[in-house]
Amino acid sequence: MPRMRKLSRDEIRNLRKQLSARALAADLRLPDAVLDMRKSLGLTQGKFADITGITKRQVAEIETGKANPTIETLDKIGKLFGFSLGFIPKDSNRSD
């Protein structure tokens, strides 16, 4: 598997801004949200796993959509960004 290219500070800052905007718009969805969170921190799956207290395998499976993470696992991931889990009313203008 190819190594992740190290992102510049500007790229990381932009990813964080985009992630925050998506969170405010209630537009964070698995598995993309977890991958985007990790990338916005400039972390490898291993480092992200160490920080969140989950395994590298869990991170990989969540990011590829192969996992069904528990609320506890998602809470650990969300805490890095000050996010909490909750139900969001579906926007009637959305097609998903």
Coordinates of C-alpha atoms in Angstrom, one line a residue:
M1 CA 0.0 0.0 0.0
P2 CA 1.4 3.4 -0.9
R3 CA 2.5 5.7 1.8
M4 CA 0.4 8.8 2.5
R5 CA 2.1 12.0 1.3
K6 CA 2.9 14.4 4.1
L7 CA 0.5 17.3 3.8
S8 CA 1.6 20.9 4.2
R9 CA 0.3 23.1 7.0
D10 CA -1.9 24.9 4.5
E11 CA -3.4 21.7 3.2
I12 CA -4.1 20.5 6.8
R13 CA -5.7 23.8 7.7
N14 CA -7.9 23.7 4.6
L15 CA -9.0 20.1 5.3
R16 CA -9.9 21.1 8.9
K17 CA -11.9 24.1 7.6
Q18 CA -13.8 21.8 5.2
L19 CA -14.4 19.3 7.8
S20 CA -15.8 21.9 10.2
A21 CA -18.1 23.3 7.5
R22 CA -19.4 19.8 6.7
A23 CA -20.0 19.2 10.4
L24 CA -22.0 22.4 10.8
A25 CA -24.0 21.4 7.7
A26 CA -24.7 18.0 9.2
D27 CA -22.9 16.4 6.2
L28 CA -20.4 14.0 7.9
R29 CA -21.1 10.4 6.9
L30 CA -19.2 7.2 7.4
P31 CA -16.8 6.1 6.1
D32 CA -15.6 9.3 4.5
A33 CA -15.8 11.4 7.6
V34 CA -13.3 9.2 9.5
L35 CA -10.9 9.2 6.7
D36 CA -11.2 13.0 6.3
M37 CA -10.7 13.5 10.1
R38 CA -7.6 11.5 10.1
K39 CA -6.2 13.2 7.0
S40 CA -7.0 16.7 8.5
L41 CA -4.7 15.8 11.3
G42 CA -2.0 14.6 9.0
L43 CA -1.9 11.2 10.8
T44 CA -1.3 7.6 9.6
Q45 CA -3.8 5.0 10.5
G46 CA -1.4 3.7 13.1
K47 CA -1.0 7.1 14.8
F48 CA -4.7 7.8 14.6
A49 CA -5.4 4.5 16.2
D50 CA -3.0 5.2 19.0
I51 CA -4.5 8.6 19.8
T52 CA -8.1 7.4 19.7
G53 CA -7.5 4.1 21.6
I54 CA -8.8 1.9 18.8
T55 CA -6.8 -0.6 16.7
K56 CA -5.2 0.2 13.3
R57 CA -7.4 -2.6 11.8
Q58 CA -10.5 -0.8 13.1
V59 CA -9.5 2.4 11.6
A60 CA -8.8 0.7 8.2
E61 CA -12.1 -1.1 8.3
I62 CA -14.1 2.0 9.2
E63 CA -12.4 4.0 6.5
T64 CA -13.2 1.4 3.8
G65 CA -16.8 0.8 5.0
K66 CA -16.1 -2.7 6.1
A67 CA -16.8 -2.1 9.8
N68 CA -19.9 -1.4 11.8
P69 CA -18.3 0.7 14.6
T70 CA -19.9 1.0 18.0
I71 CA -21.2 4.2 19.4
E72 CA -18.3 4.1 21.9
T73 CA -15.8 3.8 19.0
L74 CA -17.3 6.7 17.1
D75 CA -17.4 8.7 20.3
K76 CA -13.6 8.2 20.7
I77 CA -13.0 9.4 17.2
G78 CA -15.3 12.4 17.4
K79 CA -13.8 13.6 20.7
L80 CA -10.6 14.6 18.8
F81 CA -12.6 17.3 17.1
G82 CA -15.1 18.1 19.8
F83 CA -17.8 16.3 17.9
S84 CA -20.6 14.3 19.6
L85 CA -22.9 11.8 18.2
G86 CA -26.5 12.5 17.7
F87 CA -29.5 12.2 15.4
I88 CA -29.9 14.9 12.8
P89 CA -33.2 15.6 11.1
K90 CA -33.1 14.7 7.5
D91 CA -33.1 17.7 5.2
S92 CA -36.1 17.5 2.9
N93 CA -34.0 18.9 0.1
R94 CA -31.6 16.0 0.2
S95 CA -32.0 13.0 -2.0
D96 CA -30.2 10.5 0.3

